[in-house]
Amino acid sequence: NAGVTQTPKFQVLKTGQSMTLQCAQDMNHNSMYWYRQDPGMGLRLIYYSASEGTTDKGEVPNGYNVSRLNKREFSLRLESAAPSQTSVYFCASSPSNTGELFFGEGSRLTVL
Amino acid sequence: SQKIEQNSEALNIQEGKTATLTCNYTNYSPAYLQWYRQDPGRGPVFLLLIRENEKEKRKERLKVTFDTTLKQSLFHITASQPADSATYLCALDMSNTNAGKSTFGDGTTLTVKP
C-alpha cells in the first residue's frame, strides 16, 4: 500500500521554466491538497480539491495551477518558476470530513 | 486570520521523562485540532485529532488536551524515548465541512536524550 506518492522528489529549475509536480493516492480518498513548507513559515495550503472535478485556492495560490485529473491524481503546475517558489512541496489526501491528512514524502524544488 | 504559536523551537528532555508541547492560537476556536509528527526529510504523519467539544484524547503514550478558554492545546508524550525525537506540528481546522484546509504551526523540535 503506497499511500500518497509524489514525483519528482527533487528538481532544480531556472527562473522562468515550467514544471508539473505529480501526486497520486491509492486510498480512495475524496479530498486532495498541495502544501508548501518553508523554514519559519510552517506548512501553507496552495490549492485543494474537495472532490473529483473541483479545485479551490488555498492561502498562497499565486503562481500555481492545479488539475484534479481523476480521483487518484492531483497535479501542481508552475507555469513560470520564480526563486520565491523554492520550497518543499507536499501533497496530501483525506477522507471527507475526518480532517486527518495523509502526506506524501515531499518534492524539493529549487529555482535558480 | 488564525495565528498559531508553538512553544520554543527546540525542546530537550531526558529519556523516560514526559515531554509537553504547547500550541496556542489566536482568534476563533477551531472545530478541531490535530498533531502531526515530522522526521527530517519526510512528510508529516498524523498522530491525534481532538474536537472542540473534547477536553482530552489519548493514544498509547500520547495525550492531547484542548482548552478553548485558554485557546491552547497541550501534547504530552509520557515515558519518552530517543525514537520520539522529531518535529511535532500542531494544525487547526476552522470548520467541520472543510476537512484538510488546515492552518499549521511552525513546529517544535523534540530531542530525547538517552
Short mmCIF file of C-alpha atoms in Angstrom, two decimals:
data_model
loop_
_atom_site.label_atom_id
_atom_site.label_comp_id
_atom_site.label_asym_id
_atom_site.label_seq_id
_atom_site.Cartn_x
_atom_site.Cartn_y
_atom_site.Cartn_z
CA ASN A 1 0.00 0.00 0.00
CA ALA A 2 1.88 3.09 -1.28
CA GLY A 3 -0.38 5.79 0.26
CA VAL A 4 0.46 9.17 -1.30
CA THR A 5 3.16 9.16 -3.98
CA GLN A 6 4.82 12.34 -5.25
CA THR A 7 7.13 12.79 -8.24
CA PRO A 8 9.74 14.06 -8.71
CA LYS A 9 11.43 14.00 -5.30
CA PHE A 10 13.99 16.63 -6.31
CA GLN A 11 14.03 19.23 -9.06
CA VAL A 12 16.19 22.22 -9.97
CA LEU A 13 14.72 24.82 -12.31
CA LYS A 14 15.88 28.07 -13.79
CA THR A 15 13.76 31.18 -13.37
CA GLY A 16 11.00 31.21 -15.97
CA GLN A 17 10.94 27.47 -16.60
CA SER A 18 7.76 25.49 -16.10
CA MET A 19 7.17 22.13 -14.48
CA THR A 20 4.45 19.91 -13.04
CA LEU A 21 4.55 18.09 -9.73
CA GLN A 22 2.59 14.86 -9.79
CA CYS A 23 0.67 13.31 -6.91
CA ALA A 24 -1.30 10.08 -6.70
CA GLN A 25 -3.07 8.37 -3.81
CA ASP A 26 -4.33 4.80 -3.62
CA MET A 27 -6.57 5.15 -0.54
CA ASN A 28 -9.74 6.13 -2.41
CA HIS A 29 -9.81 9.50 -0.63
CA ASN A 30 -12.10 12.22 -1.91
CA SER A 31 -10.02 15.24 -0.92
CA MET A 32 -6.51 16.15 -2.01
CA TYR A 33 -4.23 19.07 -1.17
CA TRP A 34 -0.99 20.77 -2.08
CA TYR A 35 1.04 22.45 0.68
CA ARG A 36 4.41 24.14 0.63
CA GLN A 37 6.77 24.15 3.62
CA ASP A 38 9.31 26.89 4.21
CA PRO A 39 11.54 27.47 7.26
CA GLY A 40 9.82 29.67 9.83
CA MET A 41 6.51 29.70 7.94
CA GLY A 42 5.13 26.26 8.54
CA LEU A 43 3.01 24.41 6.03
CA ARG A 44 0.86 26.66 3.86
CA LEU A 45 -2.04 25.48 1.69
CA ILE A 46 -1.65 26.27 -2.02
CA TYR A 47 -4.68 24.57 -3.57
CA TYR A 48 -7.08 21.84 -2.62
CA SER A 49 -9.66 19.62 -4.25
CA ALA A 50 -12.58 18.59 -2.06
CA SER A 51 -13.71 16.00 -4.60
CA GLU A 52 -13.07 14.86 -8.14
CA GLY A 53 -13.84 17.67 -10.56
CA THR A 54 -13.46 20.55 -8.10
CA THR A 55 -10.49 22.69 -7.12
CA ASP A 56 -10.17 25.76 -4.90
CA LYS A 57 -7.49 28.22 -3.88
CA GLY A 58 -5.79 27.99 -0.54
CA GLU A 59 -3.69 30.55 1.29
CA VAL A 60 -0.89 31.01 -1.29
CA PRO A 61 -2.18 30.15 -4.81
CA ASN A 62 -0.39 32.83 -6.85
CA GLY A 63 1.99 31.39 -9.46
CA TYR A 64 0.43 27.91 -9.36
CA ASN A 65 -2.25 25.96 -11.16
CA VAL A 66 -3.71 22.56 -10.35
CA SER A 67 -5.56 19.76 -12.08
CA ARG A 68 -7.61 17.02 -10.44
CA LEU A 69 -7.14 14.52 -13.20
CA ASN A 70 -9.29 11.83 -11.56
CA LYS A 71 -9.99 10.66 -8.03
CA ARG A 72 -6.44 9.36 -7.62
CA GLU A 73 -4.34 12.13 -9.12
CA PHE A 74 -3.84 15.82 -8.31
CA SER A 75 -1.08 17.74 -10.09
CA LEU A 76 0.51 21.12 -9.32
CA ARG A 77 1.93 23.22 -12.15
CA LEU A 78 4.36 26.13 -12.03
CA GLU A 79 3.99 27.99 -15.31
CA SER A 80 6.93 30.36 -14.88
CA ALA A 81 9.06 29.44 -11.88
CA ALA A 82 10.46 32.15 -9.61
CA PRO A 83 13.13 31.90 -6.88
CA SER A 84 10.38 32.60 -4.29
CA GLN A 85 8.90 29.23 -5.23
CA THR A 86 11.94 27.39 -3.91
CA SER A 87 10.39 25.18 -1.26
CA VAL A 88 9.41 21.69 -0.25
CA TYR A 89 6.02 20.76 -1.68
CA PHE A 90 3.77 18.22 -0.01
CA CYS A 91 0.73 16.56 -1.45
CA ALA A 92 -1.85 15.19 0.98
CA SER A 93 -5.15 13.39 0.85
CA SER A 94 -8.02 12.97 3.29
CA PRO A 95 -11.21 11.02 3.60
CA SER A 96 -14.01 13.58 3.60
CA ASN A 97 -14.91 15.18 6.90
CA THR A 98 -12.36 13.48 9.12
CA GLY A 99 -9.65 16.11 8.99
CA GLU A 100 -6.84 13.58 9.12
CA LEU A 101 -4.29 14.30 6.41
CA PHE A 102 -2.08 11.67 4.79
CA PHE A 103 1.05 13.26 3.35
CA GLY A 104 3.47 12.22 0.65
CA GLU A 105 7.21 12.37 1.21
CA GLY A 106 7.61 15.75 -0.46
CA SER A 107 9.12 17.25 -3.60
CA ARG A 108 12.12 19.50 -3.07
CA LEU A 109 12.20 22.26 -5.63
CA THR A 110 14.99 24.77 -6.15
CA VAL A 111 14.54 27.69 -8.54
CA LEU A 112 17.76 29.43 -9.53
CA SER B 1 -6.54 35.27 10.12
CA GLN B 2 -5.73 32.49 12.53
CA LYS B 3 -2.27 32.58 14.06
CA ILE B 4 -0.67 29.58 15.72
CA GLU B 5 2.27 29.64 18.08
CA GLN B 6 4.07 26.52 19.19
CA ASN B 7 6.38 26.71 22.15
CA SER B 8 10.09 27.17 21.74
CA GLU B 9 11.57 25.84 18.54
CA ALA B 10 13.50 23.16 20.39
CA LEU B 11 12.78 21.06 23.45
CA ASN B 12 15.38 18.75 25.00
CA ILE B 13 14.45 16.18 27.62
CA GLN B 14 15.88 13.06 29.23
CA GLU B 15 14.67 9.60 28.27
CA GLY B 16 11.82 8.40 30.47
CA LYS B 17 10.53 11.89 31.25
CA THR B 18 7.28 13.39 29.97
CA ALA B 19 7.56 15.81 27.08
CA THR B 20 4.95 18.59 26.96
CA LEU B 21 4.50 20.63 23.81
CA THR B 22 2.27 23.69 23.59
CA CYS B 23 0.10 25.04 20.78
CA ASN B 24 -1.53 28.44 21.25
CA TYR B 25 -3.88 30.07 18.79
CA THR B 26 -5.50 33.46 18.38
CA ASN B 27 -8.93 34.50 17.22
CA TYR B 28 -11.70 31.95 16.84
CA SER B 29 -11.63 28.47 18.28
CA PRO B 30 -11.18 25.77 15.67
CA ALA B 31 -13.63 22.96 15.05
CA TYR B 32 -10.80 20.55 15.70
CA LEU B 33 -7.09 20.46 16.28
CA GLN B 34 -4.53 17.91 15.12
CA TRP B 35 -0.99 16.92 15.98
CA TYR B 36 1.49 15.54 13.46
CA ARG B 37 5.00 14.17 13.68
CA GLN B 38 7.59 15.04 11.05
CA ASP B 39 11.01 13.43 10.72
CA PRO B 40 13.81 15.16 8.76
CA GLY B 41 13.27 14.86 5.02
CA ARG B 42 9.90 13.14 5.42
CA GLY B 43 6.26 14.13 5.21
CA PRO B 44 4.18 14.80 8.34
CA VAL B 45 2.45 11.80 9.89
CA PHE B 46 -0.90 12.17 11.65
CA LEU B 47 -0.93 11.37 15.38
CA LEU B 48 -4.09 12.63 17.08
CA LEU B 49 -7.17 14.74 16.43
CA ILE B 50 -9.25 16.42 19.14
CA ARG B 51 -12.57 18.19 18.58
CA GLU B 52 -13.72 21.43 20.18
CA ASN B 53 -16.16 19.61 22.47
CA GLU B 54 -13.48 17.20 23.75
CA LYS B 55 -11.18 18.02 26.65
CA GLU B 56 -8.69 15.20 26.28
CA LYS B 57 -7.67 12.43 23.88
CA ARG B 58 -5.24 9.57 24.47
CA LYS B 59 -3.41 7.11 22.26
CA GLU B 60 -0.85 4.81 23.83
CA ARG B 61 1.84 7.13 25.33
CA LEU B 62 0.34 10.24 23.74
CA LYS B 63 -2.17 12.61 25.30
CA VAL B 64 -3.69 15.78 23.87
CA THR B 65 -5.72 18.36 25.76
CA PHE B 66 -7.77 21.18 24.31
CA ASP B 67 -8.71 24.27 26.33
CA THR B 68 -10.89 26.63 24.29
CA THR B 69 -10.90 29.19 27.12
CA LEU B 70 -7.12 29.46 27.15
CA LYS B 71 -7.00 28.89 23.36
CA GLN B 72 -4.40 26.25 23.91
CA SER B 73 -3.63 22.60 23.24
CA LEU B 74 -1.04 20.60 25.13
CA PHE B 75 0.58 17.50 23.65
CA HIS B 76 2.19 15.07 26.07
CA ILE B 77 4.49 12.13 25.39
CA THR B 78 4.94 10.03 28.51
CA ALA B 79 7.92 7.73 29.14
CA SER B 80 9.71 9.42 26.25
CA GLN B 81 12.23 7.50 24.17
CA PRO B 82 15.03 8.63 21.82
CA ALA B 83 12.84 7.34 18.96
CA ASP B 84 10.33 10.08 19.84
CA SER B 85 12.85 12.69 18.68
CA ALA B 86 11.22 14.58 15.80
CA THR B 87 9.42 17.81 14.96
CA TYR B 88 5.81 17.96 16.12
CA LEU B 89 3.30 20.12 14.26
CA CYS B 90 0.02 21.50 15.51
CA ALA B 91 -2.75 22.13 12.96
CA LEU B 92 -6.14 23.78 13.27
CA ASP B 93 -9.26 23.38 11.16
CA MET B 94 -11.93 26.01 11.45
CA SER B 95 -14.83 24.08 10.01
CA ASN B 96 -16.16 20.55 10.08
CA THR B 97 -17.09 20.91 6.41
CA ASN B 98 -13.66 21.95 5.21
CA ALA B 99 -11.61 18.99 6.32
CA GLY B 100 -7.96 19.30 5.48
CA LYS B 101 -7.80 23.08 4.98
CA SER B 102 -5.58 23.16 7.99
CA THR B 103 -3.53 26.01 9.38
CA PHE B 104 -0.22 24.69 10.66
CA GLY B 105 2.17 25.93 13.29
CA ASP B 106 5.92 26.04 12.67
CA GLY B 107 6.51 23.02 14.86
CA THR B 108 8.54 22.17 17.94
CA THR B 109 11.64 20.01 17.56
CA LEU B 110 11.89 17.47 20.37
CA THR B 111 15.15 15.74 21.24
CA VAL B 112 15.04 12.91 23.76
CA LYS B 113 18.47 12.11 25.16
CA PRO B 114 19.35 8.63 26.41
#
